[in-house]
PDB file of C-alpha atoms in Angstrom:
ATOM      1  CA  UNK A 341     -39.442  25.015  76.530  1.00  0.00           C
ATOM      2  CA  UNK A 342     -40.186  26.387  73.229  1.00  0.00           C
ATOM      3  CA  UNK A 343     -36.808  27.946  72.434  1.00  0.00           C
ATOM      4  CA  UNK A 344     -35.173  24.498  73.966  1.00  0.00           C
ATOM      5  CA  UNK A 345     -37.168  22.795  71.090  1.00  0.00           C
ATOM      6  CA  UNK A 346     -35.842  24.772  68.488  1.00  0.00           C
ATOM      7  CA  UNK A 347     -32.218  24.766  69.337  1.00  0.00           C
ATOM      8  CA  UNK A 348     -32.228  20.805  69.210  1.00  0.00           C
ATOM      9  CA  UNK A 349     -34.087  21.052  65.934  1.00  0.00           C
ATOM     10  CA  UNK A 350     -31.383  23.500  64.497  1.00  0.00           C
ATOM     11  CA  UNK A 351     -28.611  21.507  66.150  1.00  0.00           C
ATOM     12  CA  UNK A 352     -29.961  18.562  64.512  1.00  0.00           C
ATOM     13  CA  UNK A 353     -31.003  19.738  61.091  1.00  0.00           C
ATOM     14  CA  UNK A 354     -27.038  21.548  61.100  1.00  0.00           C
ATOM     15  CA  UNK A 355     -25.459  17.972  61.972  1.00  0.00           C
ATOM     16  CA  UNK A 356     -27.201  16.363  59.307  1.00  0.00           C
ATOM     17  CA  UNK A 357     -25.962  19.521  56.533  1.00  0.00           C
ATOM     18  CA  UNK A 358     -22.302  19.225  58.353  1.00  0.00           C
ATOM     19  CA  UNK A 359     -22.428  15.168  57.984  1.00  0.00           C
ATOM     20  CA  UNK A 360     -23.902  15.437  54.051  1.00  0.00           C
ATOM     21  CA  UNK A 361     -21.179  17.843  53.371  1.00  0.00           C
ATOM     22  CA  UNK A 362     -18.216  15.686  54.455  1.00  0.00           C
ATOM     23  CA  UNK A 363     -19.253  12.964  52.920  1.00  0.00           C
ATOM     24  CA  UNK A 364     -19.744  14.609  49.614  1.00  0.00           C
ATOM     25  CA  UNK A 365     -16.372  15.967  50.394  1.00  0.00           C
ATOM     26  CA  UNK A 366     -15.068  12.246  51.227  1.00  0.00           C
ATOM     27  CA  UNK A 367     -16.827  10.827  47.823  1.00  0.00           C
ATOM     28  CA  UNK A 368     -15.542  13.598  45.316  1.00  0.00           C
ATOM     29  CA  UNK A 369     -11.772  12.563  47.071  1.00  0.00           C
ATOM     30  CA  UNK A 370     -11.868   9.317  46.227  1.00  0.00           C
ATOM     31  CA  UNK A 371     -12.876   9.512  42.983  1.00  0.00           C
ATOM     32  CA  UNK A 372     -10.285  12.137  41.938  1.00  0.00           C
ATOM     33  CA  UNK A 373      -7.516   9.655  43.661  1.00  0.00           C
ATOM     34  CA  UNK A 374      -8.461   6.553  41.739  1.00  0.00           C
ATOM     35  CA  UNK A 375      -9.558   7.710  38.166  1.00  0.00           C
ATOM     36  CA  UNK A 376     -11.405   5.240  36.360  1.00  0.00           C
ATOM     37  CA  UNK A 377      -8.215   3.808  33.763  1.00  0.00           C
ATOM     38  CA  UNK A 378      -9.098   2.873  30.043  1.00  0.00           C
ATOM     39  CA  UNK A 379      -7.234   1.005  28.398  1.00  0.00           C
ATOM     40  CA  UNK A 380      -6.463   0.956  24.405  1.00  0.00           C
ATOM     41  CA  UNK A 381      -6.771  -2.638  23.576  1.00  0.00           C
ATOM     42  CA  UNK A 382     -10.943  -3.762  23.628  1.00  0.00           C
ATOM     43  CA  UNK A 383     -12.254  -7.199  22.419  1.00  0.00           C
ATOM     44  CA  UNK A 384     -12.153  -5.697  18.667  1.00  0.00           C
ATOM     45  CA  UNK A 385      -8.371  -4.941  19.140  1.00  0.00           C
ATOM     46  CA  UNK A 386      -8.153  -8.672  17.493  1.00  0.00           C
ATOM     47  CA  UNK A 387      -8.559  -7.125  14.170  1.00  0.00           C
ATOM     48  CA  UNK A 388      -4.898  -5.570  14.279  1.00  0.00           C
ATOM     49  CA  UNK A 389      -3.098  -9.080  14.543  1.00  0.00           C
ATOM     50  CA  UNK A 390      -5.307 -10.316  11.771  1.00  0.00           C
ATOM     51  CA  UNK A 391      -4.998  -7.556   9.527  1.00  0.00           C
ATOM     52  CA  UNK A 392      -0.664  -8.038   9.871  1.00  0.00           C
ATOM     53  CA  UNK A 393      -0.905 -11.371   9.304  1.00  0.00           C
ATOM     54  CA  UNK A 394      -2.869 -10.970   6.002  1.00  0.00           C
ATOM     55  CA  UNK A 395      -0.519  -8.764   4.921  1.00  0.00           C
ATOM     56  CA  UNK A 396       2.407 -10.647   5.648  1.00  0.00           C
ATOM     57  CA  UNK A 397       0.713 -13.458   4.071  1.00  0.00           C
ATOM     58  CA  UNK A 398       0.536 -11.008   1.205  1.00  0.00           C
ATOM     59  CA  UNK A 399       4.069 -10.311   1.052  1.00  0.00           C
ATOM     60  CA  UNK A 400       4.691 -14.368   1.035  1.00  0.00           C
ATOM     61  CA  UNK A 401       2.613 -14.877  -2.385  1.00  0.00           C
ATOM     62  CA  UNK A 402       4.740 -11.574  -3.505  1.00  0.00           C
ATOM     63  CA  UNK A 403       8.057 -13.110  -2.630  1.00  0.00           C
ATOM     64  CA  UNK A 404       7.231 -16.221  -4.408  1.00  0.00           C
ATOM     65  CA  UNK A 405       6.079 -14.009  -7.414  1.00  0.00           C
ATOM     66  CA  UNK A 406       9.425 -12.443  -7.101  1.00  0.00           C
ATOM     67  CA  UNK A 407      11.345 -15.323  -6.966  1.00  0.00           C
ATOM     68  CA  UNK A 408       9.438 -16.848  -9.976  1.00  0.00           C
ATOM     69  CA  UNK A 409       9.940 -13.622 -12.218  1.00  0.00           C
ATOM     70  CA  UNK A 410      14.384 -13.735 -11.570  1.00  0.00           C
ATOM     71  CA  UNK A 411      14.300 -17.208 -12.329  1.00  0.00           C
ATOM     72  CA  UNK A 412      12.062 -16.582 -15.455  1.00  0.00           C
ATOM     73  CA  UNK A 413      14.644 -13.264 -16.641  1.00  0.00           C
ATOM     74  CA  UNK A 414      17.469 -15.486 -16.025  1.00  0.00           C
ATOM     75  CA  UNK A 415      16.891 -18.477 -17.600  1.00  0.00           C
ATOM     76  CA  UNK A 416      15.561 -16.357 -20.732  1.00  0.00           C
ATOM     77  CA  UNK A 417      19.365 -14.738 -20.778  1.00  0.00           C
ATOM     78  CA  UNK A 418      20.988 -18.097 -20.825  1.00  0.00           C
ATOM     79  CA  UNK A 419      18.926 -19.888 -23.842  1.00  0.00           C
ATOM     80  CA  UNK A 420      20.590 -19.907 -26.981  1.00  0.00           C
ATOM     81  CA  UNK A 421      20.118 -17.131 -29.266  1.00  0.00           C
ATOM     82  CA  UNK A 422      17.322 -16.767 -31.144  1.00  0.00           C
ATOM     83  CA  UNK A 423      16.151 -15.256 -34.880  1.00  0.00           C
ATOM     84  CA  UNK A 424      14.574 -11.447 -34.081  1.00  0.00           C
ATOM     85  CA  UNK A 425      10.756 -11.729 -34.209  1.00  0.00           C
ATOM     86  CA  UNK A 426       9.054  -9.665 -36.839  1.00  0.00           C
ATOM     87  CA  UNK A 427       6.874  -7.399 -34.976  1.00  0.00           C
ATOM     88  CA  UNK A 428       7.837  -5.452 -31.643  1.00  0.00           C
ATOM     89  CA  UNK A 429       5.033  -6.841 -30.409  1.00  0.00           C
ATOM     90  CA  UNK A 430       6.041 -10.741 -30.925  1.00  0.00           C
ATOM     91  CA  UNK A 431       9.550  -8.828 -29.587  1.00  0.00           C
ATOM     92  CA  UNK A 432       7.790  -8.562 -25.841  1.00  0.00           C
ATOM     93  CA  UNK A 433       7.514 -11.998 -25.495  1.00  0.00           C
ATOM     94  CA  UNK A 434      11.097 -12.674 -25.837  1.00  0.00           C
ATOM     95  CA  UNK A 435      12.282 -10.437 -23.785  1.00  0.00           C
ATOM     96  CA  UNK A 436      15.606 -10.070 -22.062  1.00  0.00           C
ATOM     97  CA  UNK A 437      16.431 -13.093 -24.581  1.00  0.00           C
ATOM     98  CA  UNK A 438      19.566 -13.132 -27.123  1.00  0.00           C
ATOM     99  CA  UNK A 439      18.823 -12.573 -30.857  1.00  0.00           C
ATOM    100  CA  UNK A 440      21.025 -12.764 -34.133  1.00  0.00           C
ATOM    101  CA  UNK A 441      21.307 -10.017 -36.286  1.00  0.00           C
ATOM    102  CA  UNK A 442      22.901  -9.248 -38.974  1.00  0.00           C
ATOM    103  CA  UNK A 443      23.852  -5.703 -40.668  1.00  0.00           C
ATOM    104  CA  UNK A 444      22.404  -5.136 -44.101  1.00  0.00           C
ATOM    105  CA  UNK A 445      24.202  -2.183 -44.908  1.00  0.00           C
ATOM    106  CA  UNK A 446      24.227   1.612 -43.680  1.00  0.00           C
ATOM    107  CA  UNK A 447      21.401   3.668 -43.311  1.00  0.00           C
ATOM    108  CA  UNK A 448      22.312   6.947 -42.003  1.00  0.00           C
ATOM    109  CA  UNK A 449      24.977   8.816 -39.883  1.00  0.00           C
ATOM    110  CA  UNK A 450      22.483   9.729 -37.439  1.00  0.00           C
ATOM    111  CA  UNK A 451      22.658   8.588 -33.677  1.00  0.00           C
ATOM    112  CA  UNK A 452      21.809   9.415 -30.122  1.00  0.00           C
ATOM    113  CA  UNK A 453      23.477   9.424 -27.106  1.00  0.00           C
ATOM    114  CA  UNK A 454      20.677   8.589 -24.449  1.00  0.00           C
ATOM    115  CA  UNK A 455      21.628   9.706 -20.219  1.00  0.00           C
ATOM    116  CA  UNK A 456      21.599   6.813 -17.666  1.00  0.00           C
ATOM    117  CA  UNK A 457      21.182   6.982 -14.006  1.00  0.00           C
ATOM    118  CA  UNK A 458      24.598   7.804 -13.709  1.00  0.00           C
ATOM    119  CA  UNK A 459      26.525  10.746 -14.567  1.00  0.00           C
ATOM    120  CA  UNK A 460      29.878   9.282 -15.212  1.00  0.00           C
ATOM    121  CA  UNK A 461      28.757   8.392 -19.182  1.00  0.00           C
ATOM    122  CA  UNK A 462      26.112   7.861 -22.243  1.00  0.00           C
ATOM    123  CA  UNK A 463      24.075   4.957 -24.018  1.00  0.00           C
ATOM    124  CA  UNK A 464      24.895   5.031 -27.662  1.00  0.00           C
ATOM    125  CA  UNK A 465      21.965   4.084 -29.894  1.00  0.00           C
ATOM    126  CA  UNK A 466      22.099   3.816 -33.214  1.00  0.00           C
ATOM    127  CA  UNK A 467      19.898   2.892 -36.425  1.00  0.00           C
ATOM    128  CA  UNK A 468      20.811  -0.504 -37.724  1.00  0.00           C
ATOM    129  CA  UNK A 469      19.219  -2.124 -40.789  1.00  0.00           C
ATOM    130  CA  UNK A 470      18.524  -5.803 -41.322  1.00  0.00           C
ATOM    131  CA  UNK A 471      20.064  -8.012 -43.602  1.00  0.00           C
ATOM    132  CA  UNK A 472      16.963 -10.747 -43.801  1.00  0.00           C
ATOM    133  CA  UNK A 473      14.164  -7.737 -44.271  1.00  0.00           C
ATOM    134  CA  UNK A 474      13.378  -4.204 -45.115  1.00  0.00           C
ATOM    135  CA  UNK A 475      13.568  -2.759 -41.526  1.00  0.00           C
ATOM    136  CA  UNK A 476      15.821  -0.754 -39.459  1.00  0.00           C
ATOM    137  CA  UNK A 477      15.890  -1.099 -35.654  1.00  0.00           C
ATOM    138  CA  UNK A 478      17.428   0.722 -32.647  1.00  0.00           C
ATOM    139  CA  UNK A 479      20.790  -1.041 -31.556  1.00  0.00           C
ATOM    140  CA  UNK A 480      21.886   0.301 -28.056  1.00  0.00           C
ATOM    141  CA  UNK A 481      25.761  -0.032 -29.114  1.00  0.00           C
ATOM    142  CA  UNK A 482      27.228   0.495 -25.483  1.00  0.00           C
ATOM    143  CA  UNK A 483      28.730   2.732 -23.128  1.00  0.00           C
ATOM    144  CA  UNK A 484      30.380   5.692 -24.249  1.00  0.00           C
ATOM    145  CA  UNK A 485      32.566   7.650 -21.030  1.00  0.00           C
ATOM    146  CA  UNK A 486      31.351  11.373 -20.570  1.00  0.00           C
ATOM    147  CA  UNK A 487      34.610  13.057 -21.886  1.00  0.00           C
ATOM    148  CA  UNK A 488      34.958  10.864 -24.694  1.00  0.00           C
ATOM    149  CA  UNK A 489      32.369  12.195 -27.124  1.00  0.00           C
ATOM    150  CA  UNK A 490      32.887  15.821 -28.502  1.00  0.00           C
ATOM    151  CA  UNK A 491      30.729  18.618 -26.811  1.00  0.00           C
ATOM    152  CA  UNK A 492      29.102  16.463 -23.989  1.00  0.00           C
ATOM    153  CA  UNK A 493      31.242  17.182 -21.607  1.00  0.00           C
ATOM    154  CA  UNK A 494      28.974  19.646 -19.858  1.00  0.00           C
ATOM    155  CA  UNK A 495      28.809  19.210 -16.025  1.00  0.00           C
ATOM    156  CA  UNK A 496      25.354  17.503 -15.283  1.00  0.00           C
ATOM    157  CA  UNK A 497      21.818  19.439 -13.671  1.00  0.00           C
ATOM    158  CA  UNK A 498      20.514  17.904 -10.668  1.00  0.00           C
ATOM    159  CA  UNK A 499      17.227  18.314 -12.501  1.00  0.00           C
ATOM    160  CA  UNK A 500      16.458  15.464 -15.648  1.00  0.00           C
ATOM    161  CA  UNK A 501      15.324  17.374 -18.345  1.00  0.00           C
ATOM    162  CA  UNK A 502      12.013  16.496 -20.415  1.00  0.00           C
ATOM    163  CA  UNK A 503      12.503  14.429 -23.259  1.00  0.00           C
ATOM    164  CA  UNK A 504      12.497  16.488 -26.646  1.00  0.00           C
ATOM    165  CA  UNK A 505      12.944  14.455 -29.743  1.00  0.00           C
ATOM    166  CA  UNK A 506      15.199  17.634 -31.620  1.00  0.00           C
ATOM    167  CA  UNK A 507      17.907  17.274 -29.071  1.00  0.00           C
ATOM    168  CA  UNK A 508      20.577  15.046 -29.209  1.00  0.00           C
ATOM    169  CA  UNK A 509      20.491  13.814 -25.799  1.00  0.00           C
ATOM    170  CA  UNK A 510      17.773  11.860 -25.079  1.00  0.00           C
ATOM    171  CA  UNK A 511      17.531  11.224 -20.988  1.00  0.00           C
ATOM    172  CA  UNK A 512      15.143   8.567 -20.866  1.00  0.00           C
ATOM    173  CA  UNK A 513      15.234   5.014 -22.636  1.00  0.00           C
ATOM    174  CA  UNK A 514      11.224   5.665 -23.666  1.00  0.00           C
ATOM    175  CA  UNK A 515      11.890   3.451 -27.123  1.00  0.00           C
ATOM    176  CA  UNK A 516       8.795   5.318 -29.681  1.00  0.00           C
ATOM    177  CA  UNK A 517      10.292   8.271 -28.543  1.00  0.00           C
ATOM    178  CA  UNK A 518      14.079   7.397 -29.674  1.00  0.00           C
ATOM    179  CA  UNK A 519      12.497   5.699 -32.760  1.00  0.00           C
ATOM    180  CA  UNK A 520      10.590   8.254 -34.015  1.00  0.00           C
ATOM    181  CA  UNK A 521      13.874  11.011 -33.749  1.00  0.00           C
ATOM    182  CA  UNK A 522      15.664   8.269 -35.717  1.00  0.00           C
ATOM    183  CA  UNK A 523      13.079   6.779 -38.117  1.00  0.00           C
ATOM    184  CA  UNK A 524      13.628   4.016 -37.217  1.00  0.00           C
ATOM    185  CA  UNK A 525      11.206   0.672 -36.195  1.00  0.00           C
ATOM    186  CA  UNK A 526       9.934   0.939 -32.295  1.00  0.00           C
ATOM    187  CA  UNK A 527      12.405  -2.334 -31.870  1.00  0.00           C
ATOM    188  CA  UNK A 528      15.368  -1.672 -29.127  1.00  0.00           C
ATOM    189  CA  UNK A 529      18.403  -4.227 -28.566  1.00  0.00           C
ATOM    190  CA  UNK A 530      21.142  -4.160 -26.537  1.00  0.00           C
ATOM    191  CA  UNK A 531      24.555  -5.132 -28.039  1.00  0.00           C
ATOM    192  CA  UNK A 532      26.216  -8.160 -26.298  1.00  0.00           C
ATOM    193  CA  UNK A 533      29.728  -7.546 -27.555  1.00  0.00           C
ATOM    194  CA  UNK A 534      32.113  -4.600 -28.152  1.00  0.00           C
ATOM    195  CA  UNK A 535      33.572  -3.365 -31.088  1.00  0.00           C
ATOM    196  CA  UNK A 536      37.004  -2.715 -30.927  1.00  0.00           C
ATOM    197  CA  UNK A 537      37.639   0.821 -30.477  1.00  0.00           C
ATOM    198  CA  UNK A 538      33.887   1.986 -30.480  1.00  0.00           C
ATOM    199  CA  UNK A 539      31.359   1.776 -27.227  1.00  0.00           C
ATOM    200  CA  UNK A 540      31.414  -0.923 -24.314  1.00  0.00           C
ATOM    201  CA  UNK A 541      28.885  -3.362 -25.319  1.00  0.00           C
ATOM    202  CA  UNK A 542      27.439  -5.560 -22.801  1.00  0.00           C
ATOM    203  CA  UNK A 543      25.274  -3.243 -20.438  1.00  0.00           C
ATOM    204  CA  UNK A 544      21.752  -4.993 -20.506  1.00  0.00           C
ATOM    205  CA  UNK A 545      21.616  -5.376 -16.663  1.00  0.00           C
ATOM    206  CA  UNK A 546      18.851  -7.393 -15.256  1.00  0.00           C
ATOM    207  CA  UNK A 547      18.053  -6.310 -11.036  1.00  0.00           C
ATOM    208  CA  UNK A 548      14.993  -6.584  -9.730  1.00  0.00           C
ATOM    209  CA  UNK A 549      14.769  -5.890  -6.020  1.00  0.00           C
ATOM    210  CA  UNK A 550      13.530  -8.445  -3.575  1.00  0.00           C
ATOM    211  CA  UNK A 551      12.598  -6.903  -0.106  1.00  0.00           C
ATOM    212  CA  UNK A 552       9.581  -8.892  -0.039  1.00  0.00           C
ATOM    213  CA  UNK A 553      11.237 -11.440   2.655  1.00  0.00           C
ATOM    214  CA  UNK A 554      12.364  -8.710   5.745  1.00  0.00           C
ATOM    215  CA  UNK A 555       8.563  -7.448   4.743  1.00  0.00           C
ATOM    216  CA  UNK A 556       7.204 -10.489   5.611  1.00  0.00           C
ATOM    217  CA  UNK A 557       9.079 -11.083   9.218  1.00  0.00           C
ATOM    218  CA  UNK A 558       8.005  -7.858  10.340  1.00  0.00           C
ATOM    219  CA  UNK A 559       4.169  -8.443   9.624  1.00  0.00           C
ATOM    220  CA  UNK A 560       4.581 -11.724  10.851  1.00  0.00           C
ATOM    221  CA  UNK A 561       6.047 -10.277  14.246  1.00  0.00           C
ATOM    222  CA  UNK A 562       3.356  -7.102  14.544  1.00  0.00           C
ATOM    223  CA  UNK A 563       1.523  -9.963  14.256  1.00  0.00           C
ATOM    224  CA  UNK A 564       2.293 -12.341  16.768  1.00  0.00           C
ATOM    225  CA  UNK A 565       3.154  -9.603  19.450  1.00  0.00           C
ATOM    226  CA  UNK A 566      -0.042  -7.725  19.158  1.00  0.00           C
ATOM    227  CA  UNK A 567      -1.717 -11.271  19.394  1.00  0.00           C
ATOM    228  CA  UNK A 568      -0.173 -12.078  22.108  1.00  0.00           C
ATOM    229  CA  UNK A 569      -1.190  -8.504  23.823  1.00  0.00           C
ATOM    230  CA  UNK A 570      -4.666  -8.929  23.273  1.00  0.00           C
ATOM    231  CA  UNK A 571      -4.439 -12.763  24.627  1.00  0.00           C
ATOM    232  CA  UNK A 572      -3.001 -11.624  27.532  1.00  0.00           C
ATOM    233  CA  UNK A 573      -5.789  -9.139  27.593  1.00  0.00           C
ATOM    234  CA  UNK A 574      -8.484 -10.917  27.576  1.00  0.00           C
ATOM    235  CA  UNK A 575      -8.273 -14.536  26.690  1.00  0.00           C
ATOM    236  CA  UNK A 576      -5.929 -15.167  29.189  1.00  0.00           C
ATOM    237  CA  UNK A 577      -6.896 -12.867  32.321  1.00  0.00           C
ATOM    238  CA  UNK A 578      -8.367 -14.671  35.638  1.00  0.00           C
TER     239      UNK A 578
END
């Protein structure tokens, strides 16, 4: 009777272990088949749509700035020449505008040939002295081709050398600089015209790039799109 007892309470209490153990089994299976998913977007996600549509917003007010500044330059090219302020500093504010000069005699032989960002040629700059006033200023004369003058002909580095004010080549148009190797005022003009056997006059080029538009569209789309995710997301889910 006793030993009876005993086997049903070991056949019991082993049921009960066997019937825990499955079903921990049976749990831990169906967890590891369906994971729990996260996903990247969360209610503060919004912040990404807003922050792209500031900054195409941004790159609006820049376009119009833009647009503003090349109307500005070229309405300043077409006015009608004007008499050479008397201070570089009154010079700034006329900027990119025509000015009559006249030559008041020759200073000195000395000159500079200045690099551009091409490799085909040189800027000739020159001392020129003022008929209406003791001063002489820096007159970019024109283009000169790279085999025309004698002995800079040399085949170009792929590395712009520093400016040094003792060398004749000058690769940057930094105007004290140029000035001060020429003793001359810190006043720089382009020539309009060209002299007749002497450097192509004429180069003053005005281009100021305006990407500011294709900016714009693609904040404006990041924009909408990622809005549209996030609506979709939560705004819009049953």
């Amino acid at each position: 009777m006793k030993s009876s007892i005993l086997q049903a309470l070991w056949r019991r209490v082993h049921f009960r272990g066997y019937a825990s153990k499955k079903r921990l089994e049976f749990v831990s299976s169906t967890s590891s088949s369906n994971p729990i998913k996260s996903s990247p977007f969360k209610p503060s996600s919004i912040a990404v749509p807003l922050a792209t549509f500031a900054l195409g917003v941004w790159q609006t007010k820049r376009r119009t700035w833009k647009l503003n500044l090349i109307q500005e330059l070229t309405e300043s090219q077409n006015k009608p020449p004007i008499e050479l302020p008397a201070t570089p500093e009154e010079c700034r504010s006329v900027e990119y505008q025509k000015s009559l000069i006249k030559n008041g005699g020759d200073v000195h032989s000395s000159s500079g040939l200045m690099g551009s960002n091409s490799s085909s040629g040189w800027w000739c700059v020159n001392p020129f002295k003022l008929s209406n006033r003791d001063e002489v200023i820096l007159i970019n004369r024109g283009w000169i081709p790279l085999n025309s003058p004698e002995g800079y002909n040399q085949e170009k580095n792929q590395y712009t050398p520093p400016i040094k004010p003792d060398a004749e080549v000058i690769h940057t148009r930094n105007v004290p600089v140029i000035a001060e190797k020429l003793g001359t005022s810190p006043i720089y003009l382009d020539s309009c015209e060209t002299v007749p056997g002497g450097p192509i006059g004429g180069q003053t080029r005005v281009t100021l790039a305006n990407d500011h538009f294709s900016y714009m569209l693609t904040w404006f789309s990041l924009s909408g799109i990622t809005f549209y995710m996030w609506l979709k997301k939560f705004a819009l889910r049953k």
